[in-house]
JSON list of C-alpha atoms in Angstrom, two decimals:
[
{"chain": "A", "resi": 8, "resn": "UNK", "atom": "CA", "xyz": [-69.39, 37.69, 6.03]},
{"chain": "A", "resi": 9, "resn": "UNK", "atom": "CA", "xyz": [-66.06, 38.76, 5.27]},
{"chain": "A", "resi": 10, "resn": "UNK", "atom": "CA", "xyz": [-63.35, 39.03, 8.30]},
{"chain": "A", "resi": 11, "resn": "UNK", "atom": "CA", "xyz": [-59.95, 41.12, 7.77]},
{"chain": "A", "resi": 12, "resn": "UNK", "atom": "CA", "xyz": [-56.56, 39.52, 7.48]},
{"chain": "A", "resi": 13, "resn": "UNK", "atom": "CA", "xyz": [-55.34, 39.53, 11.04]},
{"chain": "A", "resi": 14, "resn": "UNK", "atom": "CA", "xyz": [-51.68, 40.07, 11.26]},
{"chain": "A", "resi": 15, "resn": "UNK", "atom": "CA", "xyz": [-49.81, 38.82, 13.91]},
{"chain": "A", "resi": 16, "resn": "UNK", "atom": "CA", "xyz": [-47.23, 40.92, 15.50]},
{"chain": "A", "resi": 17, "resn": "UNK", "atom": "CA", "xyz": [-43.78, 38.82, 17.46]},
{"chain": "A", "resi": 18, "resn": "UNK", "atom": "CA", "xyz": [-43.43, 40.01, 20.61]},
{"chain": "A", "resi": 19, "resn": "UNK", "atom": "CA", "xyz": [-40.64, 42.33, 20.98]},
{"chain": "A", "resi": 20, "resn": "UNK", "atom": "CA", "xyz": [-37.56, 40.82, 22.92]},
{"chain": "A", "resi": 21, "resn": "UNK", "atom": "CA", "xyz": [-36.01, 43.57, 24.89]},
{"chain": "A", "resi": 22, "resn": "UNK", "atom": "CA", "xyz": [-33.28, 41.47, 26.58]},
{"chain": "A", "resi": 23, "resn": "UNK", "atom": "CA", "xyz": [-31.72, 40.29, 23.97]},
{"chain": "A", "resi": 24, "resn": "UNK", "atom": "CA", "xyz": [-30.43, 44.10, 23.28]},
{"chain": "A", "resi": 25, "resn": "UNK", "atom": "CA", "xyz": [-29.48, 44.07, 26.85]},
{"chain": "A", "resi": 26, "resn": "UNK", "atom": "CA", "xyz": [-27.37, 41.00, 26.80]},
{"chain": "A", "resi": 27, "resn": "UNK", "atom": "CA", "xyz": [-25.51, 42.36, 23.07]},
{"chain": "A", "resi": 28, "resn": "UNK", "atom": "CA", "xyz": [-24.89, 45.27, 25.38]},
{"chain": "A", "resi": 29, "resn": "UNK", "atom": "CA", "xyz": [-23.64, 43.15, 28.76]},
{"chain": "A", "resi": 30, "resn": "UNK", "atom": "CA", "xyz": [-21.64, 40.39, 26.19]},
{"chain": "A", "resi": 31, "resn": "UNK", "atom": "CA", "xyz": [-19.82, 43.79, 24.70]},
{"chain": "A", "resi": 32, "resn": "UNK", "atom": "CA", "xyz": [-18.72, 45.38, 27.95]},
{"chain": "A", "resi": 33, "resn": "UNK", "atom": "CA", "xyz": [-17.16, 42.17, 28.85]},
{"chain": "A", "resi": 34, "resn": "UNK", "atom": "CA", "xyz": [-15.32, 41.42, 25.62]},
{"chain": "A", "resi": 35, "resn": "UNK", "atom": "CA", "xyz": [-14.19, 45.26, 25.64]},
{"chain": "A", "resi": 36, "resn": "UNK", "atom": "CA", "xyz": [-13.07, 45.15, 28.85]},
{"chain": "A", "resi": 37, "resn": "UNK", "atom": "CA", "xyz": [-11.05, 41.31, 28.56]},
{"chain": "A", "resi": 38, "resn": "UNK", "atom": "CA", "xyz": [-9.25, 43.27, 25.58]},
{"chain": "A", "resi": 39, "resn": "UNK", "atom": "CA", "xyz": [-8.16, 46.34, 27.73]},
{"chain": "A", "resi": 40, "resn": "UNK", "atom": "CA", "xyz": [-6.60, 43.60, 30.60]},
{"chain": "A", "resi": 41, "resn": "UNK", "atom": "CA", "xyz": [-4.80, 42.01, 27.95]},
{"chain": "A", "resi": 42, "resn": "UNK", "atom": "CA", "xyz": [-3.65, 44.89, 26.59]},
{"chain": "A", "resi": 43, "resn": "UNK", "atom": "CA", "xyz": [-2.73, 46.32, 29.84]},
{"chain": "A", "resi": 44, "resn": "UNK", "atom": "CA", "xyz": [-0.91, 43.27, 30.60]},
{"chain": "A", "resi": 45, "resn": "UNK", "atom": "CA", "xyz": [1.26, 43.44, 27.82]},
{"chain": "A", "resi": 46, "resn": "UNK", "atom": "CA", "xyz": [2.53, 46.63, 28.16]},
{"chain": "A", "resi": 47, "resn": "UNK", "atom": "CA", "xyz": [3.34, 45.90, 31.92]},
{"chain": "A", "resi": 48, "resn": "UNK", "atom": "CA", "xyz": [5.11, 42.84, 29.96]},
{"chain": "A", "resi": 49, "resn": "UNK", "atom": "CA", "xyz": [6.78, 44.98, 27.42]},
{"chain": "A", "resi": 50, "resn": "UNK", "atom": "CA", "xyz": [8.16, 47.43, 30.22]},
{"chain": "A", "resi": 51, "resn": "UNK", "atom": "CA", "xyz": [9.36, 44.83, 32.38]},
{"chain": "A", "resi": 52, "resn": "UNK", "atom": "CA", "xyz": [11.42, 43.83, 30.08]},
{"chain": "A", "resi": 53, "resn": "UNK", "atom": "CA", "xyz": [12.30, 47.14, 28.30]},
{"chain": "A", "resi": 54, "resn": "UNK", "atom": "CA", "xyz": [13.62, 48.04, 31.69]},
{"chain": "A", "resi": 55, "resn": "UNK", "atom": "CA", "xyz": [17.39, 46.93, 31.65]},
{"chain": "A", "resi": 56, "resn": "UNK", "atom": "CA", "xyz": [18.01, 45.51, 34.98]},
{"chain": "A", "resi": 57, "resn": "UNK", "atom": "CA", "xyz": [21.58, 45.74, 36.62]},
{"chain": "A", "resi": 58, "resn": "UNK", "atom": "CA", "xyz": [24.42, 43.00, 36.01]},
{"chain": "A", "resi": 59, "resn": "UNK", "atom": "CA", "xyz": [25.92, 41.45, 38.88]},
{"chain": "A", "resi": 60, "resn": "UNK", "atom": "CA", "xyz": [29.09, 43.25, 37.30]},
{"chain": "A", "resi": 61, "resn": "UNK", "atom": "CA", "xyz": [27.79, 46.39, 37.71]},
{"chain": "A", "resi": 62, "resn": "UNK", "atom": "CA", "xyz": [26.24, 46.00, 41.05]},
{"chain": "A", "resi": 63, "resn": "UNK", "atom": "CA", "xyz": [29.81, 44.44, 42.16]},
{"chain": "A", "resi": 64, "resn": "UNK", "atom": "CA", "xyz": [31.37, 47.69, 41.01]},
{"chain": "A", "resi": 65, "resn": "UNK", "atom": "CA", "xyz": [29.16, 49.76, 43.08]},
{"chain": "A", "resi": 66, "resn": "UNK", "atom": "CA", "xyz": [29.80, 47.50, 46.03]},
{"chain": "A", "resi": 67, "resn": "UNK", "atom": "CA", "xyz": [33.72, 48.18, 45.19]},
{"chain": "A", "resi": 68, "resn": "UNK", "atom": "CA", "xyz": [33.40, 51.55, 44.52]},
{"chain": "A", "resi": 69, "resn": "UNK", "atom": "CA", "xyz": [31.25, 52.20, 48.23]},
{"chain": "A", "resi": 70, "resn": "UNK", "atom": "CA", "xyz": [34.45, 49.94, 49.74]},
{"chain": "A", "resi": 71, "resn": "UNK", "atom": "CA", "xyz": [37.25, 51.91, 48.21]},
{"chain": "A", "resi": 72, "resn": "UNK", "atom": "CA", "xyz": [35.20, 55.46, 49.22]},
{"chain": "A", "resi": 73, "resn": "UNK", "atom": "CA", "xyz": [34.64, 54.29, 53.12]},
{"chain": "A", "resi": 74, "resn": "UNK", "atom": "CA", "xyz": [38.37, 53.28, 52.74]},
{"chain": "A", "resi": 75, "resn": "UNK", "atom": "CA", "xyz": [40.08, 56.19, 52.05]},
{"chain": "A", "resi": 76, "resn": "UNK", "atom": "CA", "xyz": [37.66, 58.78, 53.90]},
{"chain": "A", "resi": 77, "resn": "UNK", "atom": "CA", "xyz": [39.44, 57.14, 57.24]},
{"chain": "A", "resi": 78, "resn": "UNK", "atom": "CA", "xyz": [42.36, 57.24, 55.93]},
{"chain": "A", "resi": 79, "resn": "UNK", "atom": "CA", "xyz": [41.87, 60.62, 54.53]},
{"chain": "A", "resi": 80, "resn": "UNK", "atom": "CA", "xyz": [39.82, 61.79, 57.53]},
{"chain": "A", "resi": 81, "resn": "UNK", "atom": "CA", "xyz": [42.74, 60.43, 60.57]},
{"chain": "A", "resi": 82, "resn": "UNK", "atom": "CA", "xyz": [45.79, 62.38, 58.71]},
{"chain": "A", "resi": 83, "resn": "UNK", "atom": "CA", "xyz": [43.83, 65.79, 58.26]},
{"chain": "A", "resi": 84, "resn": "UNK", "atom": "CA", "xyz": [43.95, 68.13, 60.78]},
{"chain": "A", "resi": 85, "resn": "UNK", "atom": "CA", "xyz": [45.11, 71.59, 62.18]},
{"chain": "A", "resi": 86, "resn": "UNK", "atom": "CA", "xyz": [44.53, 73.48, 64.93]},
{"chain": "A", "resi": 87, "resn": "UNK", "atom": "CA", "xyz": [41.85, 75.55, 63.15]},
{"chain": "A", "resi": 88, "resn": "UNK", "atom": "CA", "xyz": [39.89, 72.29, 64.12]},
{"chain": "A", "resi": 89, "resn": "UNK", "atom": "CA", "xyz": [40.22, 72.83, 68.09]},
{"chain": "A", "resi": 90, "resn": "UNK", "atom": "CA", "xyz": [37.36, 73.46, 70.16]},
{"chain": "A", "resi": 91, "resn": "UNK", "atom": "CA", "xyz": [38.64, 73.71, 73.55]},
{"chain": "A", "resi": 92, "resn": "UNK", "atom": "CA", "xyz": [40.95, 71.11, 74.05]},
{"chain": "A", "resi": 93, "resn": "UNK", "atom": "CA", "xyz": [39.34, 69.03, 71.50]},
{"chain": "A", "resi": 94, "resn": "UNK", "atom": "CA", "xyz": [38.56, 68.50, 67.64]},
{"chain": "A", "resi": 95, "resn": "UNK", "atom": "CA", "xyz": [35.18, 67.10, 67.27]},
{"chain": "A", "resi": 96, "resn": "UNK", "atom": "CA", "xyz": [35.03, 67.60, 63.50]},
{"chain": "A", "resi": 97, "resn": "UNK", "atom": "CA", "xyz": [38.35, 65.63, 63.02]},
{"chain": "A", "resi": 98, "resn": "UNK", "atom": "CA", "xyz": [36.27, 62.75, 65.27]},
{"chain": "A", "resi": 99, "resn": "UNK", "atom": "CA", "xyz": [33.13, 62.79, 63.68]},
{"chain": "A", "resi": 100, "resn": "UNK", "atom": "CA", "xyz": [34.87, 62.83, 59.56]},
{"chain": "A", "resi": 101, "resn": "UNK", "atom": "CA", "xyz": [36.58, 59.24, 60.76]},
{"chain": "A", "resi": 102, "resn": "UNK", "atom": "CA", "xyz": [33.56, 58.09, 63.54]},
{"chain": "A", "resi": 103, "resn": "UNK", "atom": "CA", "xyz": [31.26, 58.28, 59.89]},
{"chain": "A", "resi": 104, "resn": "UNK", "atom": "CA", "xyz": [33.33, 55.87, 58.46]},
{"chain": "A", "resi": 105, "resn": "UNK", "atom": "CA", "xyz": [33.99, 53.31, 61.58]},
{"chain": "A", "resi": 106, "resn": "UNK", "atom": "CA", "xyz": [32.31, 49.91, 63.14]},
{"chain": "A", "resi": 107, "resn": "UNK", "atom": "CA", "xyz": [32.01, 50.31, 67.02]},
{"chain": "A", "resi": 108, "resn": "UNK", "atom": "CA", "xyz": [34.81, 48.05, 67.29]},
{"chain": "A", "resi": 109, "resn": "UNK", "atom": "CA", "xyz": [37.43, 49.87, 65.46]},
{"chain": "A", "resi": 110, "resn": "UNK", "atom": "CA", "xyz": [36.15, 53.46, 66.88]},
{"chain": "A", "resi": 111, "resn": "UNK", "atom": "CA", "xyz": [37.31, 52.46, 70.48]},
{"chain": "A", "resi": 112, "resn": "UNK", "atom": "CA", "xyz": [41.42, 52.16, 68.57]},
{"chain": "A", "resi": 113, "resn": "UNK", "atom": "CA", "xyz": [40.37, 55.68, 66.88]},
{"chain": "A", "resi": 114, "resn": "UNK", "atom": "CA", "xyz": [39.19, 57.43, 70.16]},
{"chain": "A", "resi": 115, "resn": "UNK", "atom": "CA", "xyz": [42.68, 56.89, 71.65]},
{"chain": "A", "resi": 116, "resn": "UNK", "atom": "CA", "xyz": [44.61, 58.07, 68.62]},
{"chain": "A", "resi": 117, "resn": "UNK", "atom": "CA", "xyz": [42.29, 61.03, 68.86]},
{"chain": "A", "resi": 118, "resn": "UNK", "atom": "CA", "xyz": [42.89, 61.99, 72.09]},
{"chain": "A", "resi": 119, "resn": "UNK", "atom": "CA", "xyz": [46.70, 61.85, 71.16]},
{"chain": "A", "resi": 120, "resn": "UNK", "atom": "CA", "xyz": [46.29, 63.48, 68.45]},
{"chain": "A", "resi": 121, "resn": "UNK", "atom": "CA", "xyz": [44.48, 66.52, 69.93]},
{"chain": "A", "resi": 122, "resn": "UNK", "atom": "CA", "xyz": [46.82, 67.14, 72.67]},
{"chain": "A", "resi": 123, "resn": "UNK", "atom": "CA", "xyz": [49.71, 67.27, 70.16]},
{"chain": "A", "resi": 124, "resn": "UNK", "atom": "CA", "xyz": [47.58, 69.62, 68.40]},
{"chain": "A", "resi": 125, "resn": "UNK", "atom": "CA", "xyz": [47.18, 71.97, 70.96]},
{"chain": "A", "resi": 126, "resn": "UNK", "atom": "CA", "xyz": [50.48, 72.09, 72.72]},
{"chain": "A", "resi": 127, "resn": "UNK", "atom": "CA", "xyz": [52.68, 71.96, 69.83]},
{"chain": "A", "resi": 128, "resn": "UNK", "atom": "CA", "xyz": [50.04, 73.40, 66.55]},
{"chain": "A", "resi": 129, "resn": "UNK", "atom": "CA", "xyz": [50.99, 70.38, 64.12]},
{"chain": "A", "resi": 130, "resn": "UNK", "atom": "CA", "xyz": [49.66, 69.98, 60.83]},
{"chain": "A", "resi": 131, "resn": "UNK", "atom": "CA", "xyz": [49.14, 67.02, 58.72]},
{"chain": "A", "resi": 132, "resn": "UNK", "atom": "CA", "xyz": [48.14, 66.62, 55.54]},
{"chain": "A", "resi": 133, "resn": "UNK", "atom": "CA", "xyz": [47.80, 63.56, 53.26]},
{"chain": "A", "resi": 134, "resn": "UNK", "atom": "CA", "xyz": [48.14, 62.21, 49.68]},
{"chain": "A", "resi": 135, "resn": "UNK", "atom": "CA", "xyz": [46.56, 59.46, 48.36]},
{"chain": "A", "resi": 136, "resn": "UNK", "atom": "CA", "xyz": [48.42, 57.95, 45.62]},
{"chain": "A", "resi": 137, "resn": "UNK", "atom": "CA", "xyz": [46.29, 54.72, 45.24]},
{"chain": "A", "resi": 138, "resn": "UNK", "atom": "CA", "xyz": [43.29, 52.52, 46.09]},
{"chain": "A", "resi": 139, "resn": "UNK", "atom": "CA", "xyz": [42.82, 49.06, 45.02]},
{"chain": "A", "resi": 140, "resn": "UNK", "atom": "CA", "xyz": [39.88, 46.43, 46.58]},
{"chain": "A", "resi": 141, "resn": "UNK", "atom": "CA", "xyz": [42.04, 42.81, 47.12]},
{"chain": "A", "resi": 142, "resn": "UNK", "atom": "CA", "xyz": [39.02, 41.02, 48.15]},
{"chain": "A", "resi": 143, "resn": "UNK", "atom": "CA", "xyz": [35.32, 41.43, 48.52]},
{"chain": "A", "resi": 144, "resn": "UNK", "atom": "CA", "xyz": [32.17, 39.32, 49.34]},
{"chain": "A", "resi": 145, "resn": "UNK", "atom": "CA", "xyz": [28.74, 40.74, 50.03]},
{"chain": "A", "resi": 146, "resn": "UNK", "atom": "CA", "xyz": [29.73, 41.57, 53.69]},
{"chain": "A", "resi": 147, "resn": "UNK", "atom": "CA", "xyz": [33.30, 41.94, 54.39]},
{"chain": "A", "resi": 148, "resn": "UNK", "atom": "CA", "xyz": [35.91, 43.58, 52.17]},
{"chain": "A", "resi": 149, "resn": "UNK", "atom": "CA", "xyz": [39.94, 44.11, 52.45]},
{"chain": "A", "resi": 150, "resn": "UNK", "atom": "CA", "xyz": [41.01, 47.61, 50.78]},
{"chain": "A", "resi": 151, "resn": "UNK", "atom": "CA", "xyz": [44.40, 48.64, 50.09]},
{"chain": "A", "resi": 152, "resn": "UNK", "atom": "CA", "xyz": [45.33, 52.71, 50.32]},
{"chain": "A", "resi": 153, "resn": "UNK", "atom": "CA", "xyz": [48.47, 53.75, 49.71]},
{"chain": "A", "resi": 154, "resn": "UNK", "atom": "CA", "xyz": [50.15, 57.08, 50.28]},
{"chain": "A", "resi": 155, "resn": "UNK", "atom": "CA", "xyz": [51.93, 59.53, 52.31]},
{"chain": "A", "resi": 156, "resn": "UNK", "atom": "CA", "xyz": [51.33, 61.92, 54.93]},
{"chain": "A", "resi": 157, "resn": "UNK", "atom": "CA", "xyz": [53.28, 65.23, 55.69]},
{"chain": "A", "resi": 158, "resn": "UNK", "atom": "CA", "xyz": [53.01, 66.43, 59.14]},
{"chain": "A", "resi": 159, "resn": "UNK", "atom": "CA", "xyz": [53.95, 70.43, 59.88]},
{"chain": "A", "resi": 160, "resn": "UNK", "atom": "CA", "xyz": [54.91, 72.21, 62.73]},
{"chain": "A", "resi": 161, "resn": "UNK", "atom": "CA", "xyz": [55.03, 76.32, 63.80]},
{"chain": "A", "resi": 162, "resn": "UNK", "atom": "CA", "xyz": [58.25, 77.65, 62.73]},
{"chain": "A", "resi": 163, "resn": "UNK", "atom": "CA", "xyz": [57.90, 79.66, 66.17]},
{"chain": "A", "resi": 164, "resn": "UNK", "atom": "CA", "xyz": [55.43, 79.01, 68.64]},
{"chain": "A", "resi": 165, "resn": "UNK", "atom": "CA", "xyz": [52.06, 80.06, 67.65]},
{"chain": "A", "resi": 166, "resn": "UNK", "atom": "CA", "xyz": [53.01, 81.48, 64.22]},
{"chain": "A", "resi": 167, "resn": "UNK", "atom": "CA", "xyz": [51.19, 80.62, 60.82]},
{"chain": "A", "resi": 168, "resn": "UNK", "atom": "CA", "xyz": [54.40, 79.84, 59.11]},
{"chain": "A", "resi": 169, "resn": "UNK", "atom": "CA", "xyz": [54.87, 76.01, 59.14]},
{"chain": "A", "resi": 170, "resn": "UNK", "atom": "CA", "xyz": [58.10, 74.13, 58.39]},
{"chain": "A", "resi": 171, "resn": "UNK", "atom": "CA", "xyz": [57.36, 70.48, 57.07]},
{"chain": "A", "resi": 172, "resn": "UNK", "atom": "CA", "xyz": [58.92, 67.48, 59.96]},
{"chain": "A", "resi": 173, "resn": "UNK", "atom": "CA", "xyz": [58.85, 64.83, 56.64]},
{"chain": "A", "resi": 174, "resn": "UNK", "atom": "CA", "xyz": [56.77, 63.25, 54.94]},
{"chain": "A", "resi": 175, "resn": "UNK", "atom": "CA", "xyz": [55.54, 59.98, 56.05]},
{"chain": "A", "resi": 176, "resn": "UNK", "atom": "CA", "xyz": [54.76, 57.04, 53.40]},
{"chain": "A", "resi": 177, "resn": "UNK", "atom": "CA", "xyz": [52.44, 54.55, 54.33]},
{"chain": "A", "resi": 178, "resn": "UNK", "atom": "CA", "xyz": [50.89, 51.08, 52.57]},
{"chain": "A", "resi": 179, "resn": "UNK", "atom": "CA", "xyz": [47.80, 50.61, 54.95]},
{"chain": "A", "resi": 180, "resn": "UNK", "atom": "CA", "xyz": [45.23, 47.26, 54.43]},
{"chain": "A", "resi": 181, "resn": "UNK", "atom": "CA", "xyz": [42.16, 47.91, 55.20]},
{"chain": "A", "resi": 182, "resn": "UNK", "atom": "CA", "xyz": [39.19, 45.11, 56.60]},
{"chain": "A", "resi": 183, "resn": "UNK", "atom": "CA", "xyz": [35.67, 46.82, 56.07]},
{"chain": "A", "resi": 184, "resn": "UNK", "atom": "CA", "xyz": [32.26, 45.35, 56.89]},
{"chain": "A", "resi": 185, "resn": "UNK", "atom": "CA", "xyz": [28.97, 45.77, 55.26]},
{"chain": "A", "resi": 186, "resn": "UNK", "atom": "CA", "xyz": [26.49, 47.05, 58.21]},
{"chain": "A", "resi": 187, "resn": "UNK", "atom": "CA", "xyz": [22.66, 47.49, 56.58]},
{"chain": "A", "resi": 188, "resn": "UNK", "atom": "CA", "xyz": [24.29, 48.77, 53.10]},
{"chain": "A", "resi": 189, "resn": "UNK", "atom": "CA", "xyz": [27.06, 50.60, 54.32]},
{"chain": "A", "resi": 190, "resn": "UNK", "atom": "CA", "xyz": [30.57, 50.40, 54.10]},
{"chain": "A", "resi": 191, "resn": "UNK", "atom": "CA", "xyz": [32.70, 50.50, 57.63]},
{"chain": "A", "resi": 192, "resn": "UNK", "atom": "CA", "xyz": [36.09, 50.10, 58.56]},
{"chain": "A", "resi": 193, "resn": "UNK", "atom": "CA", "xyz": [36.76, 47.84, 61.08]},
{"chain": "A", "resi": 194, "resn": "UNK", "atom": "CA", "xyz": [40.34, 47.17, 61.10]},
{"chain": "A", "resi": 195, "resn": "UNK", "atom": "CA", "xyz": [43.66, 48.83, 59.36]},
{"chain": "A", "resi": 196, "resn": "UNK", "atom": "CA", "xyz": [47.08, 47.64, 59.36]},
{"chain": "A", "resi": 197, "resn": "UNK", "atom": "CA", "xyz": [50.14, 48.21, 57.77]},
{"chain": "A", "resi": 198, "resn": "UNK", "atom": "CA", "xyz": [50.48, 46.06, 54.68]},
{"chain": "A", "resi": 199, "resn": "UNK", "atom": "CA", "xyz": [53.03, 43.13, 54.95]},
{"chain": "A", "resi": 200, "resn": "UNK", "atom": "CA", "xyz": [56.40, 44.05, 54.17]},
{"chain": "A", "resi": 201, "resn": "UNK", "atom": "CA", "xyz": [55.85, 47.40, 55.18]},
{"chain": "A", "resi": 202, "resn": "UNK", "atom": "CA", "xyz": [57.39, 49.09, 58.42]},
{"chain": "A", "resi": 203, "resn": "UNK", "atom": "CA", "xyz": [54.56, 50.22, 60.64]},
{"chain": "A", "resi": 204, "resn": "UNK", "atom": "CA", "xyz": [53.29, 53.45, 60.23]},
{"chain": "A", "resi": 205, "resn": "UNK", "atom": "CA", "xyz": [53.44, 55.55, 63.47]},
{"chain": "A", "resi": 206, "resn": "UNK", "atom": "CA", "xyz": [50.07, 57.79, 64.23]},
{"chain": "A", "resi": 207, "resn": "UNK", "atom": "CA", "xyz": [50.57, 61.01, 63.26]},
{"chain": "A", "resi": 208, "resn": "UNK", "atom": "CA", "xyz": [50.49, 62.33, 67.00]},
{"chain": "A", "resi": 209, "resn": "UNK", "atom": "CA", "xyz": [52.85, 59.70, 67.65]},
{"chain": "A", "resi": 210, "resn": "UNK", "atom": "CA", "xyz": [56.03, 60.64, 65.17]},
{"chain": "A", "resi": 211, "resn": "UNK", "atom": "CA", "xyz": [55.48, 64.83, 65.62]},
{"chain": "A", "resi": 212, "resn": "UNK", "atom": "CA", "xyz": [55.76, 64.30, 69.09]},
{"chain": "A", "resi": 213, "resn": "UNK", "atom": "CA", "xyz": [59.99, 64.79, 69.06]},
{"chain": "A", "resi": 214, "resn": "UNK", "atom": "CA", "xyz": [59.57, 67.00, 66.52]},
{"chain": "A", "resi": 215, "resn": "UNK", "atom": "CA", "xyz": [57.29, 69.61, 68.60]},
{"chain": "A", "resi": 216, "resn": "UNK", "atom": "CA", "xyz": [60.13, 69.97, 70.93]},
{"chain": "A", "resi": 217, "resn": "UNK", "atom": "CA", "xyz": [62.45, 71.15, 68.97]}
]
């Protein structure tokens, strides 16, 4: 009696496929975190990041502007501005610019200001010849504007023709603070050596008379 050759057949693994399959998503996936993490890497640094110098010239540059819009903003004005008896755009241009502090000197020049305005029609207008920084720190600043003002009066009363009443230099310091990123004024002076500079209001006063 003859028997067959029996042939024996392995038995057929199937998680070993599954595991190739697991051990590939893995390794595929470690590659794409490292790759992602260099490029994160790569633009991090790529990215040029600002200089203390630079961001010290913004800081002076922010100074200088807050500076001269008070300046700028307190010797600018004509009865064009009047509303009533007052000039709220020639308050709010300088209140922008302003701690609380220093707004309580401004509100009183205003008011001086706008009566002059409206009894007598001056004028001024301002040059600004220069504007330097003397000292700055992350908070406080000191800003020097120089100039000149002109003020103008009617040549009659309630004409359009204006005769100039002189023009006024002035070499104002200027102490600024740095409230939540901005730039305010909260003191001016006349610089040392210089006479004071009378408000605008102030020295047109004789001169409306006339």
């Amino acid at each position: 009696m003859s028997f067959g050759t029996m042939e024996q057949t392995a038995p057929v693994n199937s998680a070993a496929p599954r595991n190739a399959r697991v051990r590939l998503i893995v390794t595929v996936g470690s590659v794409l975190v490292i790759l992602a993490s260099i490029v994160a890497i790569v633009l991090v640094v790529a990215k040029p990041a600002k200089s203390d110098g630079a961001a010290l010239a913004d800081q002076r540059a922010a100074a200088s502007s807050a500076a001269n819009a008070l300046v700028q903003g307190q010797y600018t004005f004509d009865k064009s501005m009047l509303q009533g008896s007052t000039m709220p755009a020639f308050r709010a241009k300088v209140e922008a610019v302003v701690t609380p502090k220093y707004d309580v000197t401004f509100q009183l020049l205003a008011s001086k200001v706008e009566a002059v305005v409206q009894a007598a029609g001056l004028k001024s207008t301002i040059a600004i010849w220069s504007t330097g920084v003397a000292a700055i720190s992350s908070d406080r600043a000191t800003v020097l504007v120089v100039g000149a003002y002109t003020q103008w009066l009617p040549k009659t009363k309630g004409g359009t023709d204006y005769r100039s009443a002189g023009e006024v230099p002035f070499r104002d310091v200027l102490s600024l603070v740095n409230v939540n990123g901005k730039w305010l004024v909260d003191n001016q002076a006349p610089a040392e050596g210089m006479p004071p500079t009378a408000p605008p209001a102030a020295s047109a006063t004789s001169g409306a008379s006339k």
